[in-house]
PDB file of N, CA and C in Angstrom:
ATOM      1  N   MET F   1      48.454 -22.470  78.498  1.00  0.00           N
ATOM      2  CA  MET F   1      48.082 -21.297  77.743  1.00  0.00           C
ATOM      3  C   MET F   1      49.227 -20.311  77.705  1.00  0.00           C
ATOM      4  N   GLY F   2      49.901 -20.121  78.828  1.00  0.00           N
ATOM      5  CA  GLY F   2      50.980 -19.157  78.894  1.00  0.00           C
ATOM      6  C   GLY F   2      52.159 -19.569  78.032  1.00  0.00           C
ATOM      7  N   SER F   3      52.489 -20.873  78.037  1.00  0.00           N
ATOM      8  CA  SER F   3      53.631 -21.328  77.248  1.00  0.00           C
ATOM      9  C   SER F   3      53.337 -21.209  75.752  1.00  0.00           C
ATOM     10  N   ARG F   4      52.100 -21.411  75.368  1.00  0.00           N
ATOM     11  CA  ARG F   4      51.736 -21.242  73.958  1.00  0.00           C
ATOM     12  C   ARG F   4      51.863 -19.785  73.536  1.00  0.00           C
ATOM     13  N   PHE F   5      51.485 -18.899  74.438  1.00  0.00           N
ATOM     14  CA  PHE F   5      51.593 -17.478  74.132  1.00  0.00           C
ATOM     15  C   PHE F   5      53.049 -17.074  73.940  1.00  0.00           C
ATOM     16  N   PHE F   6      53.932 -17.543  74.845  1.00  0.00           N
ATOM     17  CA  PHE F   6      55.340 -17.195  74.724  1.00  0.00           C
ATOM     18  C   PHE F   6      55.973 -17.822  73.490  1.00  0.00           C
ATOM     19  N   LEU F   7      55.546 -19.029  73.135  1.00  0.00           N
ATOM     20  CA  LEU F   7      56.058 -19.660  71.930  1.00  0.00           C
ATOM     21  C   LEU F   7      55.635 -18.883  70.697  1.00  0.00           C
ATOM     22  N   ALA F   8      54.373 -18.469  70.651  1.00  0.00           N
ATOM     23  CA  ALA F   8      53.894 -17.683  69.514  1.00  0.00           C
ATOM     24  C   ALA F   8      54.610 -16.350  69.446  1.00  0.00           C
ATOM     25  N   LEU F   9      54.815 -15.713  70.581  1.00  0.00           N
ATOM     26  CA  LEU F   9      55.529 -14.437  70.616  1.00  0.00           C
ATOM     27  C   LEU F   9      56.959 -14.610  70.138  1.00  0.00           C
ATOM     28  N   PHE F  10      57.622 -15.686  70.565  1.00  0.00           N
ATOM     29  CA  PHE F  10      58.983 -15.939  70.134  1.00  0.00           C
ATOM     30  C   PHE F  10      59.045 -16.154  68.626  1.00  0.00           C
ATOM     31  N   LEU F  11      58.094 -16.915  68.078  1.00  0.00           N
ATOM     32  CA  LEU F  11      58.100 -17.167  66.641  1.00  0.00           C
ATOM     33  C   LEU F  11      57.855 -15.885  65.840  1.00  0.00           C
ATOM     34  N   VAL F  12      56.963 -15.041  66.328  1.00  0.00           N
ATOM     35  CA  VAL F  12      56.709 -13.767  65.651  1.00  0.00           C
ATOM     36  C   VAL F  12      57.960 -12.899  65.675  1.00  0.00           C
ATOM     37  N   LEU F  13      58.612 -12.844  66.825  1.00  0.00           N
ATOM     38  CA  LEU F  13      59.832 -12.051  66.926  1.00  0.00           C
ATOM     39  C   LEU F  13      60.950 -12.633  66.069  1.00  0.00           C
ATOM     40  N   LEU F  14      61.008 -13.949  65.952  1.00  0.00           N
ATOM     41  CA  LEU F  14      62.003 -14.580  65.110  1.00  0.00           C
ATOM     42  C   LEU F  14      61.783 -14.226  63.645  1.00  0.00           C
ATOM     43  N   VAL F  15      60.536 -14.270  63.212  1.00  0.00           N
ATOM     44  CA  VAL F  15      60.218 -13.905  61.833  1.00  0.00           C
ATOM     45  C   VAL F  15      60.527 -12.438  61.586  1.00  0.00           C
ATOM     46  N   LEU F  16      60.151 -11.576  62.515  1.00  0.00           N
ATOM     47  CA  LEU F  16      60.448 -10.152  62.356  1.00  0.00           C
ATOM     48  C   LEU F  16      61.946  -9.895  62.334  1.00  0.00           C
ATOM     49  N   GLY F  17      62.689 -10.610  63.154  1.00  0.00           N
ATOM     50  CA  GLY F  17      64.145 -10.462  63.145  1.00  0.00           C
ATOM     51  C   GLY F  17      64.751 -10.900  61.837  1.00  0.00           C
ATOM     52  N   ASN F  18      64.208 -11.978  61.262  1.00  0.00           N
ATOM     53  CA  ASN F  18      64.696 -12.421  59.962  1.00  0.00           C
ATOM     54  C   ASN F  18      64.338 -11.431  58.870  1.00  0.00           C
ATOM     55  N   GLU F  19      63.185 -10.809  58.960  1.00  0.00           N
ATOM     56  CA  GLU F  19      62.810  -9.797  57.986  1.00  0.00           C
ATOM     57  C   GLU F  19      63.745  -8.599  58.064  1.00  0.00           C
ATOM     58  N   VAL F  20      64.072  -8.200  59.281  1.00  0.00           N
ATOM     59  CA  VAL F  20      65.000  -7.080  59.454  1.00  0.00           C
ATOM     60  C   VAL F  20      66.360  -7.449  58.911  1.00  0.00           C
ATOM     61  N   GLN F  21      66.814  -8.661  59.172  1.00  0.00           N
ATOM     62  CA  GLN F  21      68.110  -9.107  58.678  1.00  0.00           C
ATOM     63  C   GLN F  21      68.099  -9.218  57.161  1.00  0.00           C
ATOM     64  N   GLY F  22      66.967  -9.646  56.593  1.00  0.00           N
ATOM     65  CA  GLY F  22      66.871  -9.794  55.147  1.00  0.00           C
ATOM     66  C   GLY F  22      66.869  -8.472  54.411  1.00  0.00           C
ATOM     67  N   THR F  23      66.412  -7.405  55.039  1.00  0.00           N
ATOM     68  CA  THR F  23      66.380  -6.109  54.371  1.00  0.00           C
ATOM     69  C   THR F  23      67.723  -5.398  54.418  1.00  0.00           C
ATOM     70  N   GLN F  24      68.638  -5.846  55.257  1.00  0.00           N
ATOM     71  CA  GLN F  24      69.953  -5.227  55.324  1.00  0.00           C
ATOM     72  C   GLN F  24      70.835  -5.791  54.227  1.00  0.00           C
ATOM     73  N   GLU F  25      71.800  -4.985  53.811  1.00  0.00           N
ATOM     74  CA  GLU F  25      72.748  -5.436  52.809  1.00  0.00           C
ATOM     75  C   GLU F  25      73.760  -6.367  53.468  1.00  0.00           C
ATOM     76  N   ASP F  26      74.458  -7.140  52.656  1.00  0.00           N
ATOM     77  CA  ASP F  26      75.484  -8.035  53.177  1.00  0.00           C
ATOM     78  C   ASP F  26      76.768  -7.254  53.396  1.00  0.00           C
ATOM     79  N   ASP F  27      76.745  -6.423  54.390  1.00  0.00           N
ATOM     80  CA  ASP F  27      77.878  -5.576  54.744  1.00  0.00           C
ATOM     81  C   ASP F  27      78.571  -6.196  55.943  1.00  0.00           C
ATOM     82  N   PRO F  28      79.893  -6.378  55.891  1.00  0.00           N
ATOM     83  CA  PRO F  28      80.557  -6.988  57.040  1.00  0.00           C
ATOM     84  C   PRO F  28      80.482  -6.150  58.313  1.00  0.00           C
ATOM     85  N   SER F  29      80.219  -4.881  58.168  1.00  0.00           N
ATOM     86  CA  SER F  29      80.121  -4.035  59.355  1.00  0.00           C
ATOM     87  C   SER F  29      78.706  -3.998  59.928  1.00  0.00           C
ATOM     88  N   SER F  30      77.744  -4.682  59.281  1.00  0.00           N
ATOM     89  CA  SER F  30      76.369  -4.707  59.787  1.00  0.00           C
ATOM     90  C   SER F  30      76.308  -5.569  61.038  1.00  0.00           C
ATOM     91  N   PRO F  31      75.390  -5.236  61.968  1.00  0.00           N
ATOM     92  CA  PRO F  31      75.312  -6.015  63.213  1.00  0.00           C
ATOM     93  C   PRO F  31      74.844  -7.448  62.953  1.00  0.00           C
ATOM     94  N   ALA F  32      75.206  -8.320  63.832  1.00  0.00           N
ATOM     95  CA  ALA F  32      74.848  -9.727  63.690  1.00  0.00           C
ATOM     96  C   ALA F  32      73.348  -9.910  63.879  1.00  0.00           C
ATOM     97  N   LEU F  33      72.881 -11.052  63.478  1.00  0.00           N
ATOM     98  CA  LEU F  33      71.450 -11.362  63.585  1.00  0.00           C
ATOM     99  C   LEU F  33      70.988 -11.312  65.031  1.00  0.00           C
ATOM    100  N   LEU F  34      71.789 -11.834  65.945  1.00  0.00           N
ATOM    101  CA  LEU F  34      71.412 -11.832  67.355  1.00  0.00           C
ATOM    102  C   LEU F  34      71.268 -10.409  67.883  1.00  0.00           C
ATOM    103  N   ASP F  35      72.197  -9.539  67.509  1.00  0.00           N
ATOM    104  CA  ASP F  35      72.113  -8.149  67.950  1.00  0.00           C
ATOM    105  C   ASP F  35      70.866  -7.467  67.404  1.00  0.00           C
ATOM    106  N   THR F  36      70.584  -7.729  66.151  1.00  0.00           N
ATOM    107  CA  THR F  36      69.397  -7.137  65.534  1.00  0.00           C
ATOM    108  C   THR F  36      68.128  -7.638  66.200  1.00  0.00           C
ATOM    109  N   MET F  37      68.087  -8.947  66.475  1.00  0.00           N
ATOM    110  CA  MET F  37      66.902  -9.499  67.120  1.00  0.00           C
ATOM    111  C   MET F  37      66.753  -8.982  68.531  1.00  0.00           C
ATOM    112  N   GLN F  38      67.875  -8.814  69.244  1.00  0.00           N
ATOM    113  CA  GLN F  38      67.805  -8.270  70.596  1.00  0.00           C
ATOM    114  C   GLN F  38      67.277  -6.847  70.577  1.00  0.00           C
ATOM    115  N   GLU F  39      67.769  -6.055  69.660  1.00  0.00           N
ATOM    116  CA  GLU F  39      67.294  -4.670  69.567  1.00  0.00           C
ATOM    117  C   GLU F  39      65.811  -4.613  69.247  1.00  0.00           C
ATOM    118  N   SER F  40      65.365  -5.433  68.286  1.00  0.00           N
ATOM    119  CA  SER F  40      63.945  -5.409  67.934  1.00  0.00           C
ATOM    120  C   SER F  40      63.091  -5.974  69.067  1.00  0.00           C
ATOM    121  N   PHE F  41      63.583  -7.016  69.751  1.00  0.00           N
ATOM    122  CA  PHE F  41      62.838  -7.566  70.878  1.00  0.00           C
ATOM    123  C   PHE F  41      62.700  -6.536  71.983  1.00  0.00           C
ATOM    124  N   PHE F  42      63.796  -5.849  72.320  1.00  0.00           N
ATOM    125  CA  PHE F  42      63.726  -4.859  73.388  1.00  0.00           C
ATOM    126  C   PHE F  42      62.837  -3.679  73.005  1.00  0.00           C
ATOM    127  N   SER F  43      62.832  -3.306  71.733  1.00  0.00           N
ATOM    128  CA  SER F  43      61.942  -2.215  71.329  1.00  0.00           C
ATOM    129  C   SER F  43      60.479  -2.646  71.406  1.00  0.00           C
ATOM    130  N   TYR F  44      60.171  -3.881  70.971  1.00  0.00           N
ATOM    131  CA  TYR F  44      58.799  -4.391  71.078  1.00  0.00           C
ATOM    132  C   TYR F  44      58.396  -4.542  72.536  1.00  0.00           C
ATOM    133  N   TRP F  45      59.326  -5.027  73.369  1.00  0.00           N
ATOM    134  CA  TRP F  45      59.044  -5.214  74.781  1.00  0.00           C
ATOM    135  C   TRP F  45      58.759  -3.877  75.452  1.00  0.00           C
ATOM    136  N   SER F  46      59.551  -2.871  75.149  1.00  0.00           N
ATOM    137  CA  SER F  46      59.339  -1.572  75.790  1.00  0.00           C
ATOM    138  C   SER F  46      58.033  -0.939  75.328  1.00  0.00           C
ATOM    139  N   SER F  47      57.675  -1.119  74.059  1.00  0.00           N
ATOM    140  CA  SER F  47      56.402  -0.556  73.601  1.00  0.00           C
ATOM    141  C   SER F  47      55.220  -1.313  74.204  1.00  0.00           C
ATOM    142  N   ALA F  48      55.326  -2.629  74.325  1.00  0.00           N
ATOM    143  CA  ALA F  48      54.250  -3.407  74.955  1.00  0.00           C
ATOM    144  C   ALA F  48      54.141  -3.069  76.431  1.00  0.00           C
ATOM    145  N   ARG F  49      55.264  -2.877  77.076  1.00  0.00           N
ATOM    146  CA  ARG F  49      55.255  -2.515  78.488  1.00  0.00           C
ATOM    147  C   ARG F  49      54.634  -1.142  78.702  1.00  0.00           C
ATOM    148  N   ALA F  50      54.980  -0.202  77.829  1.00  0.00           N
ATOM    149  CA  ALA F  50      54.402   1.135  77.943  1.00  0.00           C
ATOM    150  C   ALA F  50      52.895   1.095  77.715  1.00  0.00           C
ATOM    151  N   ALA F  51      52.459   0.282  76.759  1.00  0.00           N
ATOM    152  CA  ALA F  51      51.021   0.158  76.505  1.00  0.00           C
ATOM    153  C   ALA F  51      50.312  -0.485  77.688  1.00  0.00           C
ATOM    154  N   ALA F  52      50.921  -1.512  78.285  1.00  0.00           N
ATOM    155  CA  ALA F  52      50.312  -2.164  79.450  1.00  0.00           C
ATOM    156  C   ALA F  52      50.253  -1.212  80.645  1.00  0.00           C
ATOM    157  N   GLU F  53      51.300  -0.441  80.848  1.00  0.00           N
ATOM    158  CA  GLU F  53      51.290   0.526  81.945  1.00  0.00           C
ATOM    159  C   GLU F  53      50.226   1.593  81.722  1.00  0.00           C
ATOM    160  N   GLY F  54      50.070   2.012  80.469  1.00  0.00           N
ATOM    161  CA  GLY F  54      49.032   2.988  80.155  1.00  0.00           C
ATOM    162  C   GLY F  54      47.640   2.454  80.432  1.00  0.00           C
ATOM    163  N   LEU F  55      47.403   1.199  80.037  1.00  0.00           N
ATOM    164  CA  LEU F  55      46.102   0.588  80.306  1.00  0.00           C
ATOM    165  C   LEU F  55      45.871   0.423  81.801  1.00  0.00           C
ATOM    166  N   TYR F  56      46.920   0.058  82.527  1.00  0.00           N
ATOM    167  CA  TYR F  56      46.787  -0.118  83.974  1.00  0.00           C
ATOM    168  C   TYR F  56      46.459   1.216  84.643  1.00  0.00           C
ATOM    169  N   GLN F  57      47.109   2.281  84.212  1.00  0.00           N
ATOM    170  CA  GLN F  57      46.851   3.588  84.807  1.00  0.00           C
ATOM    171  C   GLN F  57      45.436   4.062  84.493  1.00  0.00           C
ATOM    172  N   LYS F  58      44.942   3.722  83.312  1.00  0.00           N
ATOM    173  CA  LYS F  58      43.581   4.131  82.943  1.00  0.00           C
ATOM    174  C   LYS F  58      42.529   3.377  83.743  1.00  0.00           C
ATOM    175  N   THR F  59      42.776   2.103  84.010  1.00  0.00           N
ATOM    176  CA  THR F  59      41.764   1.258  84.647  1.00  0.00           C
ATOM    177  C   THR F  59      42.065   0.970  86.101  1.00  0.00           C
ATOM    178  N   TYR F  60      42.882   1.764  86.727  1.00  0.00           N
ATOM    179  CA  TYR F  60      43.265   1.531  88.113  1.00  0.00           C
ATOM    180  C   TYR F  60      42.073   1.767  89.028  1.00  0.00           C
ATOM    181  N   LEU F  61      41.701   0.767  89.755  1.00  0.00           N
ATOM    182  CA  LEU F  61      40.623   0.846  90.730  1.00  0.00           C
ATOM    183  C   LEU F  61      41.169   0.375  92.069  1.00  0.00           C
ATOM    184  N   THR F  62      40.967   1.150  93.098  1.00  0.00           N
ATOM    185  CA  THR F  62      41.507   0.769  94.396  1.00  0.00           C
ATOM    186  C   THR F  62      40.839  -0.484  94.942  1.00  0.00           C
ATOM    187  N   SER F  63      39.556  -0.660  94.648  1.00  0.00           N
ATOM    188  CA  SER F  63      38.877  -1.855  95.154  1.00  0.00           C
ATOM    189  C   SER F  63      39.440  -3.117  94.503  1.00  0.00           C
ATOM    190  N   VAL F  64      39.774  -3.039  93.227  1.00  0.00           N
ATOM    191  CA  VAL F  64      40.358  -4.190  92.548  1.00  0.00           C
ATOM    192  C   VAL F  64      41.753  -4.469  93.113  1.00  0.00           C
ATOM    193  N   ASP F  65      42.507  -3.409  93.368  1.00  0.00           N
ATOM    194  CA  ASP F  65      43.842  -3.571  93.933  1.00  0.00           C
ATOM    195  C   ASP F  65      43.777  -4.224  95.314  1.00  0.00           C
ATOM    196  N   GLU F  66      42.823  -3.801  96.131  1.00  0.00           N
ATOM    197  CA  GLU F  66      42.662  -4.396  97.453  1.00  0.00           C
ATOM    198  C   GLU F  66      42.234  -5.856  97.351  1.00  0.00           C
ATOM    199  N   LYS F  67      41.353  -6.160  96.400  1.00  0.00           N
ATOM    200  CA  LYS F  67      40.921  -7.549  96.219  1.00  0.00           C
ATOM    201  C   LYS F  67      42.085  -8.425  95.762  1.00  0.00           C
ATOM    202  N   LEU F  68      42.925  -7.895  94.867  1.00  0.00           N
ATOM    203  CA  LEU F  68      44.079  -8.656  94.405  1.00  0.00           C
ATOM    204  C   LEU F  68      45.061  -8.916  95.545  1.00  0.00           C
ATOM    205  N   ARG F  69      45.299  -7.912  96.375  1.00  0.00           N
ATOM    206  CA  ARG F  69      46.205  -8.107  97.505  1.00  0.00           C
ATOM    207  C   ARG F  69      45.648  -9.122  98.497  1.00  0.00           C
ATOM    208  N   ASP F  70      44.350  -9.051  98.749  1.00  0.00           N
ATOM    209  CA  ASP F  70      43.719  -9.998  99.661  1.00  0.00           C
ATOM    210  C   ASP F  70      43.771 -11.410  99.093  1.00  0.00           C
ATOM    211  N   MET F  71      43.492 -11.527  97.800  1.00  0.00           N
ATOM    212  CA  MET F  71      43.525 -12.829  97.149  1.00  0.00           C
ATOM    213  C   MET F  71      44.949 -13.404  97.183  1.00  0.00           C
ATOM    214  N   TYR F  72      45.948 -12.550  96.972  1.00  0.00           N
ATOM    215  CA  TYR F  72      47.340 -13.010  97.024  1.00  0.00           C
ATOM    216  C   TYR F  72      47.704 -13.489  98.423  1.00  0.00           C
ATOM    217  N   SER F  73      47.326 -12.738  99.434  1.00  0.00           N
ATOM    218  CA  SER F  73      47.695 -13.143 100.797  1.00  0.00           C
ATOM    219  C   SER F  73      47.003 -14.452 101.191  1.00  0.00           C
ATOM    220  N   LYS F  74      45.733 -14.613 100.819  1.00  0.00           N
ATOM    221  CA  LYS F  74      45.028 -15.856 101.141  1.00  0.00           C
ATOM    222  C   LYS F  74      45.613 -17.044 100.378  1.00  0.00           C
ATOM    223  N   SER F  75      45.913 -16.845  99.097  1.00  0.00           N
ATOM    224  CA  SER F  75      46.441 -17.962  98.308  1.00  0.00           C
ATOM    225  C   SER F  75      47.853 -18.325  98.740  1.00  0.00           C
ATOM    226  N   SER F  76      48.664 -17.331  99.106  1.00  0.00           N
ATOM    227  CA  SER F  76      50.016 -17.669  99.571  1.00  0.00           C
ATOM    228  C   SER F  76      49.962 -18.380 100.919  1.00  0.00           C
ATOM    229  N   ALA F  77      49.022 -18.019 101.800  1.00  0.00           N
ATOM    230  CA  ALA F  77      48.873 -18.729 103.074  1.00  0.00           C
ATOM    231  C   ALA F  77      48.425 -20.168 102.832  1.00  0.00           C
ATOM    232  N   ALA F  78      47.502 -20.357 101.916  1.00  0.00           N
ATOM    233  CA  ALA F  78      47.036 -21.717 101.606  1.00  0.00           C
ATOM    234  C   ALA F  78      48.153 -22.537 100.976  1.00  0.00           C
ATOM    235  N   MET F  79      48.913 -21.937 100.080  1.00  0.00           N
ATOM    236  CA  MET F  79      49.996 -22.673  99.433  1.00  0.00           C
ATOM    237  C   MET F  79      51.089 -23.047 100.423  1.00  0.00           C
ATOM    238  N   SER F  80      51.375 -22.171 101.363  1.00  0.00           N
ATOM    239  CA  SER F  80      52.396 -22.524 102.357  1.00  0.00           C
ATOM    240  C   SER F  80      51.905 -23.668 103.250  1.00  0.00           C
ATOM    241  N   THR F  81      50.618 -23.685 103.561  1.00  0.00           N
ATOM    242  CA  THR F  81      50.054 -24.788 104.348  1.00  0.00           C
ATOM    243  C   THR F  81      50.152 -26.096 103.586  1.00  0.00           C
ATOM    244  N   TYR F  82      49.709 -26.085 102.317  1.00  0.00           N
ATOM    245  CA  TYR F  82      49.751 -27.303 101.521  1.00  0.00           C
ATOM    246  C   TYR F  82      51.179 -27.733 101.219  1.00  0.00           C
ATOM    247  N   ALA F  83      52.092 -26.782 101.056  1.00  0.00           N
ATOM    248  CA  ALA F  83      53.494 -27.143 100.845  1.00  0.00           C
ATOM    249  C   ALA F  83      54.066 -27.808 102.085  1.00  0.00           C
ATOM    250  N   GLY F  84      53.680 -27.332 103.262  1.00  0.00           N
ATOM    251  CA  GLY F  84      54.123 -27.963 104.497  1.00  0.00           C
ATOM    252  C   GLY F  84      53.583 -29.377 104.632  1.00  0.00           C
ATOM    253  N   ILE F  85      52.318 -29.568 104.299  1.00  0.00           N
ATOM    254  CA  ILE F  85      51.716 -30.905 104.356  1.00  0.00           C
ATOM    255  C   ILE F  85      52.409 -31.841 103.364  1.00  0.00           C
ATOM    256  N   PHE F  86      52.648 -31.353 102.159  1.00  0.00           N
ATOM    257  CA  PHE F  86      53.319 -32.163 101.139  1.00  0.00           C
ATOM    258  C   PHE F  86      54.731 -32.530 101.571  1.00  0.00           C
ATOM    259  N   THR F  87      55.460 -31.570 102.125  1.00  0.00           N
ATOM    260  CA  THR F  87      56.815 -31.840 102.600  1.00  0.00           C
ATOM    261  C   THR F  87      56.800 -32.869 103.723  1.00  0.00           C
ATOM    262  N   ASP F  88      55.851 -32.747 104.637  1.00  0.00           N
ATOM    263  CA  ASP F  88      55.741 -33.705 105.734  1.00  0.00           C
ATOM    264  C   ASP F  88      55.436 -35.100 105.208  1.00  0.00           C
ATOM    265  N   GLN F  89      54.527 -35.202 104.261  1.00  0.00           N
ATOM    266  CA  GLN F  89      54.187 -36.501 103.691  1.00  0.00           C
ATOM    267  C   GLN F  89      55.368 -37.099 102.938  1.00  0.00           C
ATOM    268  N   LEU F  90      56.092 -36.272 102.216  1.00  0.00           N
ATOM    269  CA  LEU F  90      57.247 -36.745 101.459  1.00  0.00           C
ATOM    270  C   LEU F  90      58.354 -37.237 102.392  1.00  0.00           C
ATOM    271  N   LEU F  91      58.611 -36.501 103.466  1.00  0.00           N
ATOM    272  CA  LEU F  91      59.625 -36.927 104.417  1.00  0.00           C
ATOM    273  C   LEU F  91      59.222 -38.212 105.130  1.00  0.00           C
ATOM    274  N   THR F  92      57.951 -38.346 105.448  1.00  0.00           N
ATOM    275  CA  THR F  92      57.455 -39.566 106.093  1.00  0.00           C
ATOM    276  C   THR F  92      57.608 -40.745 105.123  1.00  0.00           C
ATOM    277  N   LEU F  93      57.323 -40.522 103.857  1.00  0.00           N
ATOM    278  CA  LEU F  93      57.444 -41.566 102.856  1.00  0.00           C
ATOM    279  C   LEU F  93      58.894 -41.989 102.686  1.00  0.00           C
ATOM    280  N   LEU F  94      59.800 -41.018 102.655  1.00  0.00           N
ATOM    281  CA  LEU F  94      61.212 -41.343 102.458  1.00  0.00           C
ATOM    282  C   LEU F  94      61.846 -41.938 103.710  1.00  0.00           C
ATOM    283  N   LYS F  95      61.443 -41.451 104.887  1.00  0.00           N
ATOM    284  CA  LYS F  95      62.030 -41.917 106.141  1.00  0.00           C
ATOM    285  C   LYS F  95      61.514 -43.306 106.512  1.00  0.00           C
ATOM    286  N   GLY F  96      60.307 -43.542 106.207  1.00  0.00           N
ATOM    287  CA  GLY F  96      59.710 -44.827 106.584  1.00  0.00           C
ATOM    288  C   GLY F  96      59.126 -44.744 107.988  1.00  0.00           C
ATOM    289  N   GLU F  97      58.732 -45.874 108.507  1.00  0.00           N
ATOM    290  CA  GLU F  97      58.102 -45.883 109.831  1.00  0.00           C
ATOM    291  C   GLU F  97      59.057 -46.222 110.912  1.00  0.00           C
TER     292      GLU F  97
END
């Protein structure tokens, strides 16, 4: 799901960058397509980031924050345990008996 979202976002930004490039005149002093796309991407990114920060500040709940921290600590402890088991099994498989 995440990779599809980033692909769609990239395609939208690519189309918008081409639209911006298409509206400019063919002036040799005009910025390159990459520069234009970078500027438009950074402007979209900063506006999306500002909107996300605004939503986060509006909906900030301490109980949710505590639950997220607890969930992160439990999941990271479980992942480190399973990573250790996987590493041990892999080394046993490669080393042999």
